PDB file of C-alpha atoms in Angstrom:
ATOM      1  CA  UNK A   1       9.197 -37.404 -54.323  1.00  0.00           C
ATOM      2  CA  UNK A   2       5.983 -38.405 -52.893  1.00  0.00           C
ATOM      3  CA  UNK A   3       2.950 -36.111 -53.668  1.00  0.00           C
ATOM      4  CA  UNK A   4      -0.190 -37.212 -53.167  1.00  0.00           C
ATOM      5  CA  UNK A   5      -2.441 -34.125 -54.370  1.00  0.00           C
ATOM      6  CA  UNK A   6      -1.249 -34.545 -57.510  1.00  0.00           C
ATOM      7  CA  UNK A   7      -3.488 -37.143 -57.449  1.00  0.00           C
ATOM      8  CA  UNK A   8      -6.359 -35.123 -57.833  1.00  0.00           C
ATOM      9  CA  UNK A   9      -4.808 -33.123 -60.819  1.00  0.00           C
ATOM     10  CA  UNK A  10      -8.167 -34.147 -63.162  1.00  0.00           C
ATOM     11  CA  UNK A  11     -10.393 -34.946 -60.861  1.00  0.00           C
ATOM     12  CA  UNK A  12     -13.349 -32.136 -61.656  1.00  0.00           C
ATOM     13  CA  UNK A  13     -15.989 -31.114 -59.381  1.00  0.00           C
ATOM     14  CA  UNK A  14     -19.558 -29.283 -60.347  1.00  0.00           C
ATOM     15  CA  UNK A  15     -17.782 -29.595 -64.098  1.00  0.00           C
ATOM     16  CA  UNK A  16     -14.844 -27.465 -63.736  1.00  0.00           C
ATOM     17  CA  UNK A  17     -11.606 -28.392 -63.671  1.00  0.00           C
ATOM     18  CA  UNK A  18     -10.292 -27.368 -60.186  1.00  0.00           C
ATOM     19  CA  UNK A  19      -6.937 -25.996 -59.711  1.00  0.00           C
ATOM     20  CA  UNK A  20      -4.342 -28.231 -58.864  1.00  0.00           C
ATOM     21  CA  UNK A  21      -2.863 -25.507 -56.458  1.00  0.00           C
ATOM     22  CA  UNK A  22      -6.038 -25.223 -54.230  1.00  0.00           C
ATOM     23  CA  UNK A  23      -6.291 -28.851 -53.634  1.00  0.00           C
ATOM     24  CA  UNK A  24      -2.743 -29.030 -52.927  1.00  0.00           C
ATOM     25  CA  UNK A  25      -2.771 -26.372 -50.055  1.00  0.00           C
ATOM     26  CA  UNK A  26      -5.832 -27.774 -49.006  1.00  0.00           C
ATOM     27  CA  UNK A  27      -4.799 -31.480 -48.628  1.00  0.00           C
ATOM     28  CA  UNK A  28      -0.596 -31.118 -47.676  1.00  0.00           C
ATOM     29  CA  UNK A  29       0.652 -27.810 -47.453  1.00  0.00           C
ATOM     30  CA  UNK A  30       4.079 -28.412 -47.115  1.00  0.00           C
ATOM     31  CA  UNK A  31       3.872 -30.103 -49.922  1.00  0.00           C
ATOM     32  CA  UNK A  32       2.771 -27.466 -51.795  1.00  0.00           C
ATOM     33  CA  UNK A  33       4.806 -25.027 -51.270  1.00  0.00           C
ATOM     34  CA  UNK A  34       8.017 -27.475 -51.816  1.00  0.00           C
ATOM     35  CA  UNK A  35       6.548 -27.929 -54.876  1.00  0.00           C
ATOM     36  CA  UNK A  36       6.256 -23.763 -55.471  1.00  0.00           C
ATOM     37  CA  UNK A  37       9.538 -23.897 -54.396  1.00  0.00           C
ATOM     38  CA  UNK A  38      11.479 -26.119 -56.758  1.00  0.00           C
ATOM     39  CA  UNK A  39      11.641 -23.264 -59.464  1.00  0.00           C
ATOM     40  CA  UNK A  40      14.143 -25.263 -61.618  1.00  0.00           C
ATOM     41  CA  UNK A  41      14.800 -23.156 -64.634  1.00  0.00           C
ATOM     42  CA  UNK A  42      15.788 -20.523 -62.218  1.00  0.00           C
ATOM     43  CA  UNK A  43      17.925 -22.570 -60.159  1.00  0.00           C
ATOM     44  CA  UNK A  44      19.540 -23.885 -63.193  1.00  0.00           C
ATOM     45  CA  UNK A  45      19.995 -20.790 -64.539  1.00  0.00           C
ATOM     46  CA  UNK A  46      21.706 -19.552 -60.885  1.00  0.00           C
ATOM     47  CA  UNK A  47      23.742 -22.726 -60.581  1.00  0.00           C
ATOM     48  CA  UNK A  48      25.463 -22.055 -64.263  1.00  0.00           C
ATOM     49  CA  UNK A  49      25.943 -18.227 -63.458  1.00  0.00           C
ATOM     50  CA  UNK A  50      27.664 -19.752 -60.140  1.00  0.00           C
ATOM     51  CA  UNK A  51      25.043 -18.448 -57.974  1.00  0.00           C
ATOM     52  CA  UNK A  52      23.603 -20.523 -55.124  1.00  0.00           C
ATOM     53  CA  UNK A  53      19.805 -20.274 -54.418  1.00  0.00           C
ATOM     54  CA  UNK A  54      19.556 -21.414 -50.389  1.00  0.00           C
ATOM     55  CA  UNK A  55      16.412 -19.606 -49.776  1.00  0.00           C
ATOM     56  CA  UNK A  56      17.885 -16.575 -48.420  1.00  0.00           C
ATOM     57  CA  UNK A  57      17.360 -12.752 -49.149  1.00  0.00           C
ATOM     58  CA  UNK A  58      20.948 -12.621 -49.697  1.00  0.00           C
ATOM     59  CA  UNK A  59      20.532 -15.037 -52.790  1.00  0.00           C
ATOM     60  CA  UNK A  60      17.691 -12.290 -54.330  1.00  0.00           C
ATOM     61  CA  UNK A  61      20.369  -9.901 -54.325  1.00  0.00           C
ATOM     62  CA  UNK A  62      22.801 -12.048 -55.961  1.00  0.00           C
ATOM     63  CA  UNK A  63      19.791 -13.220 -59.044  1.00  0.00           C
ATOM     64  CA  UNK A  64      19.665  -9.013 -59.187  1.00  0.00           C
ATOM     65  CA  UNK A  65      22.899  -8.921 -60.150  1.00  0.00           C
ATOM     66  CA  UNK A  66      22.502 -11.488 -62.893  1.00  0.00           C
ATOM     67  CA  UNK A  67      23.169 -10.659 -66.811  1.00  0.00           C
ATOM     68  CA  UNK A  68      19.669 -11.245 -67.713  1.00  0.00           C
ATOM     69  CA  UNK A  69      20.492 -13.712 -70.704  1.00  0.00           C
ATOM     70  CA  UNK A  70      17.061 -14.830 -70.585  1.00  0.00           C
ATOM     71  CA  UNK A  71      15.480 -11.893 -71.857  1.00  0.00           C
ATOM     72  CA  UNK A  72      17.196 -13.054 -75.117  1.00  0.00           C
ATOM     73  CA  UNK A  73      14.930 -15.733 -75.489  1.00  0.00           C
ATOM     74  CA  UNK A  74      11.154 -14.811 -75.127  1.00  0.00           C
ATOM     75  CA  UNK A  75       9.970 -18.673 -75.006  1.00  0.00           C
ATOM     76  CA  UNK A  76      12.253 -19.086 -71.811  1.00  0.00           C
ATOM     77  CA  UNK A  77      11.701 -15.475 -70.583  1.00  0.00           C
ATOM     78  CA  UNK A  78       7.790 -15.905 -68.882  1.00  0.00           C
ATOM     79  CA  UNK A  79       9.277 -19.172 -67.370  1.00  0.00           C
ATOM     80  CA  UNK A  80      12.136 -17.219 -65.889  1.00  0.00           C
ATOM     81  CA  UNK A  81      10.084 -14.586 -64.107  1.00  0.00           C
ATOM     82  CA  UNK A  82       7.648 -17.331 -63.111  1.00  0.00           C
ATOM     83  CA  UNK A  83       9.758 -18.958 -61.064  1.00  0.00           C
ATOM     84  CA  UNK A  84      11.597 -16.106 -60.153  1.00  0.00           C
ATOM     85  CA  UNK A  85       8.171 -15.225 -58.619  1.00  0.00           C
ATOM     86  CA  UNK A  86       8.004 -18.678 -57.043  1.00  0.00           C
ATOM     87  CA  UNK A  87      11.739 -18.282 -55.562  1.00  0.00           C
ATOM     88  CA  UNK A  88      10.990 -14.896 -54.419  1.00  0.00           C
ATOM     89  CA  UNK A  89       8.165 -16.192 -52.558  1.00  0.00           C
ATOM     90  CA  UNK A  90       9.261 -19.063 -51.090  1.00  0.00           C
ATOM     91  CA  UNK A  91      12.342 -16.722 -49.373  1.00  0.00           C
ATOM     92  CA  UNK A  92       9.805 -14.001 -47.888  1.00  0.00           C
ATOM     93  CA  UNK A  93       7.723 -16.894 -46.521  1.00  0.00           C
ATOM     94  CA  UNK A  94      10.804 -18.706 -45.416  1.00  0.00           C
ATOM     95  CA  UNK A  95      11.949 -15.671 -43.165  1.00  0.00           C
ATOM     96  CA  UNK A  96       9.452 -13.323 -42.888  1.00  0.00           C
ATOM     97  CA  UNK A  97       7.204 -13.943 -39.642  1.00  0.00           C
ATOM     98  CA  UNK A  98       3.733 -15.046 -40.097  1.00  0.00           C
ATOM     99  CA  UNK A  99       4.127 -14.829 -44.215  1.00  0.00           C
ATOM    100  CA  UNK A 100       2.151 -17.798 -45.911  1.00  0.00           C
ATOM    101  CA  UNK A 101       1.292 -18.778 -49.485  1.00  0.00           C
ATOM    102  CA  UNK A 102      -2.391 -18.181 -50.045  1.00  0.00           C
ATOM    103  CA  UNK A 103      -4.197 -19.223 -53.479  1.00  0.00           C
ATOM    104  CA  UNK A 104      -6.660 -16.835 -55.230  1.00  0.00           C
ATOM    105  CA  UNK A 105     -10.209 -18.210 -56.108  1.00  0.00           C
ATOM    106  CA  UNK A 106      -8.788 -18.124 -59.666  1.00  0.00           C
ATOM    107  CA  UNK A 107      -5.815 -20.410 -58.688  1.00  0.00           C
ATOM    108  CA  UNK A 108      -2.980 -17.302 -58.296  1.00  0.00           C
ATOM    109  CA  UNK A 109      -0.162 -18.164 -55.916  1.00  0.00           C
ATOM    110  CA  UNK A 110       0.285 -14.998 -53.718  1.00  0.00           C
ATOM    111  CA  UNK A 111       1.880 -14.359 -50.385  1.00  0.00           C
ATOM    112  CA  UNK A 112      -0.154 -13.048 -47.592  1.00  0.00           C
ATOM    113  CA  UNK A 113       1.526 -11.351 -44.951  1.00  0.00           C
ATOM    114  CA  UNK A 114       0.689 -10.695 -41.403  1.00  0.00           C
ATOM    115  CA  UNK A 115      -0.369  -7.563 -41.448  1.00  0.00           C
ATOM    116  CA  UNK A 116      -2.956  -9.528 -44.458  1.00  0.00           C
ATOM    117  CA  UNK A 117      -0.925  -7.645 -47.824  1.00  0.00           C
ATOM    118  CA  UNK A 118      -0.935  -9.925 -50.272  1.00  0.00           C
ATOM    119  CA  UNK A 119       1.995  -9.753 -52.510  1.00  0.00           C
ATOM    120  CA  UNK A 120       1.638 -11.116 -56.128  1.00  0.00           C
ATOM    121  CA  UNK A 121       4.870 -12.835 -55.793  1.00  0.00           C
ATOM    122  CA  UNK A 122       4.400 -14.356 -59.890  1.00  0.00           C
ATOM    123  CA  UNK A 123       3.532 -10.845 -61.200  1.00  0.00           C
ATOM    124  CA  UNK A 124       6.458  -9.306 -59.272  1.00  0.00           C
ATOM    125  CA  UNK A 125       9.034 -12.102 -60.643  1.00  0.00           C
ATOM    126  CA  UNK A 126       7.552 -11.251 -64.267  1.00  0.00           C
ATOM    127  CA  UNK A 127       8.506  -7.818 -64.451  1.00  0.00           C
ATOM    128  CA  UNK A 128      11.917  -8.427 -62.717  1.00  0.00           C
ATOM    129  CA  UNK A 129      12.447 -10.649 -65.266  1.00  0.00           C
ATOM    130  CA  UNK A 130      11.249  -8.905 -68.372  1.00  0.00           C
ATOM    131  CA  UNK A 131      12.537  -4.968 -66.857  1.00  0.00           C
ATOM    132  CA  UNK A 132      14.937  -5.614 -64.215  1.00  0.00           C
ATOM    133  CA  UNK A 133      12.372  -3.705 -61.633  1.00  0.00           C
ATOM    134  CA  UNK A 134      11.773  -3.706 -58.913  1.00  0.00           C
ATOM    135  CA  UNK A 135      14.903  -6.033 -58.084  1.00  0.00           C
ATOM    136  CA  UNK A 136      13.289  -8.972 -55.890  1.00  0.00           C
ATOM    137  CA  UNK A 137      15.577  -8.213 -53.121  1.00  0.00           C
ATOM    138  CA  UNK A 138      13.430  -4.812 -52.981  1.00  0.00           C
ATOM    139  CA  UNK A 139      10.044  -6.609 -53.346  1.00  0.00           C
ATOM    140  CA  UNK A 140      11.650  -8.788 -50.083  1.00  0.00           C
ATOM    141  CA  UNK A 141      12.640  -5.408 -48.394  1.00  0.00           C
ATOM    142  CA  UNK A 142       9.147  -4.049 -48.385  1.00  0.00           C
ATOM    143  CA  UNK A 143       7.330  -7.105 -47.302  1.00  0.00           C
ATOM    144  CA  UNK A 144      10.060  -8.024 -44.235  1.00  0.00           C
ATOM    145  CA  UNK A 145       9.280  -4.024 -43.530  1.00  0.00           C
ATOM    146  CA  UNK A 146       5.484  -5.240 -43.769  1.00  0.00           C
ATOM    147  CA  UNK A 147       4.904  -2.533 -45.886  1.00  0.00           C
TER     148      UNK A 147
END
């Protein structure tokens, strides 16, 4: 896979260490946000539950319905809701109209809508995956609604 922000990854500029993420949108962001949207503990996780991840709301309502095995394992569990975040994300900007990934002056992935809500796509994939709530496909709902 070719990448070429990621040569930048130590570059620093006025001595801090700038996030990877901004240069990335700022230099290819397609790239980017194929790279957001790889989320392979998640899809590995799907895949042996027998659950395909095609980037469509219809696959956030399948990972609902997951056994959430991973909460058994709290080294595994932050990386789960990560890129649950991530895959959540990469759907609603997928098929929602005019949804984009935006980066934070910190570095925070979020989605900014249309009507210019931004959704913290990470946060909401962390508590789905340590609490079960709100179910992505509901955190999809509300921003296809725009709401």
């Amino acid at each position: 896979m070719n990448i070429p922000f990621l040569d930048s990854w130590r570059r620093r500029r006025g001595g801090e260490r700038t996030t990877v993420l901004v240069s990335a949108f700022e230099r290819d962001p397609e790239g980017a946000a194929g790279l957001l949207a790889e989320c392979a503990l998640l899809r590995a996780r799907a895949q042996e539950a027998g659950v395909l991840l095609d980037d469509t709301p219809r696959s956030l309502e399948a990972l609902d319905q997951l056994p959430p095995r991973w909460r058994e394992d709290p080294e595994e569990l932050p990386w789960v809701g990560n890129d649950a975040g991530l895959y959540l994300g990469t759907v609603i900007v997928r098929t929602v109209p005019g949804a984009v990934w935006d980066v934070l002056p910190g570095g925070r992935a979020v989605v900014r809508l249309a009507s210019g809500r931004e959704i913290d796509v990470v946060g909401a994939g962390l508590d789905w995956a340590i609490t079960g709530s709100p179910q992505l496909s509901q955190t999809y709902g509300e921003a296809a609604e725009g709401r």
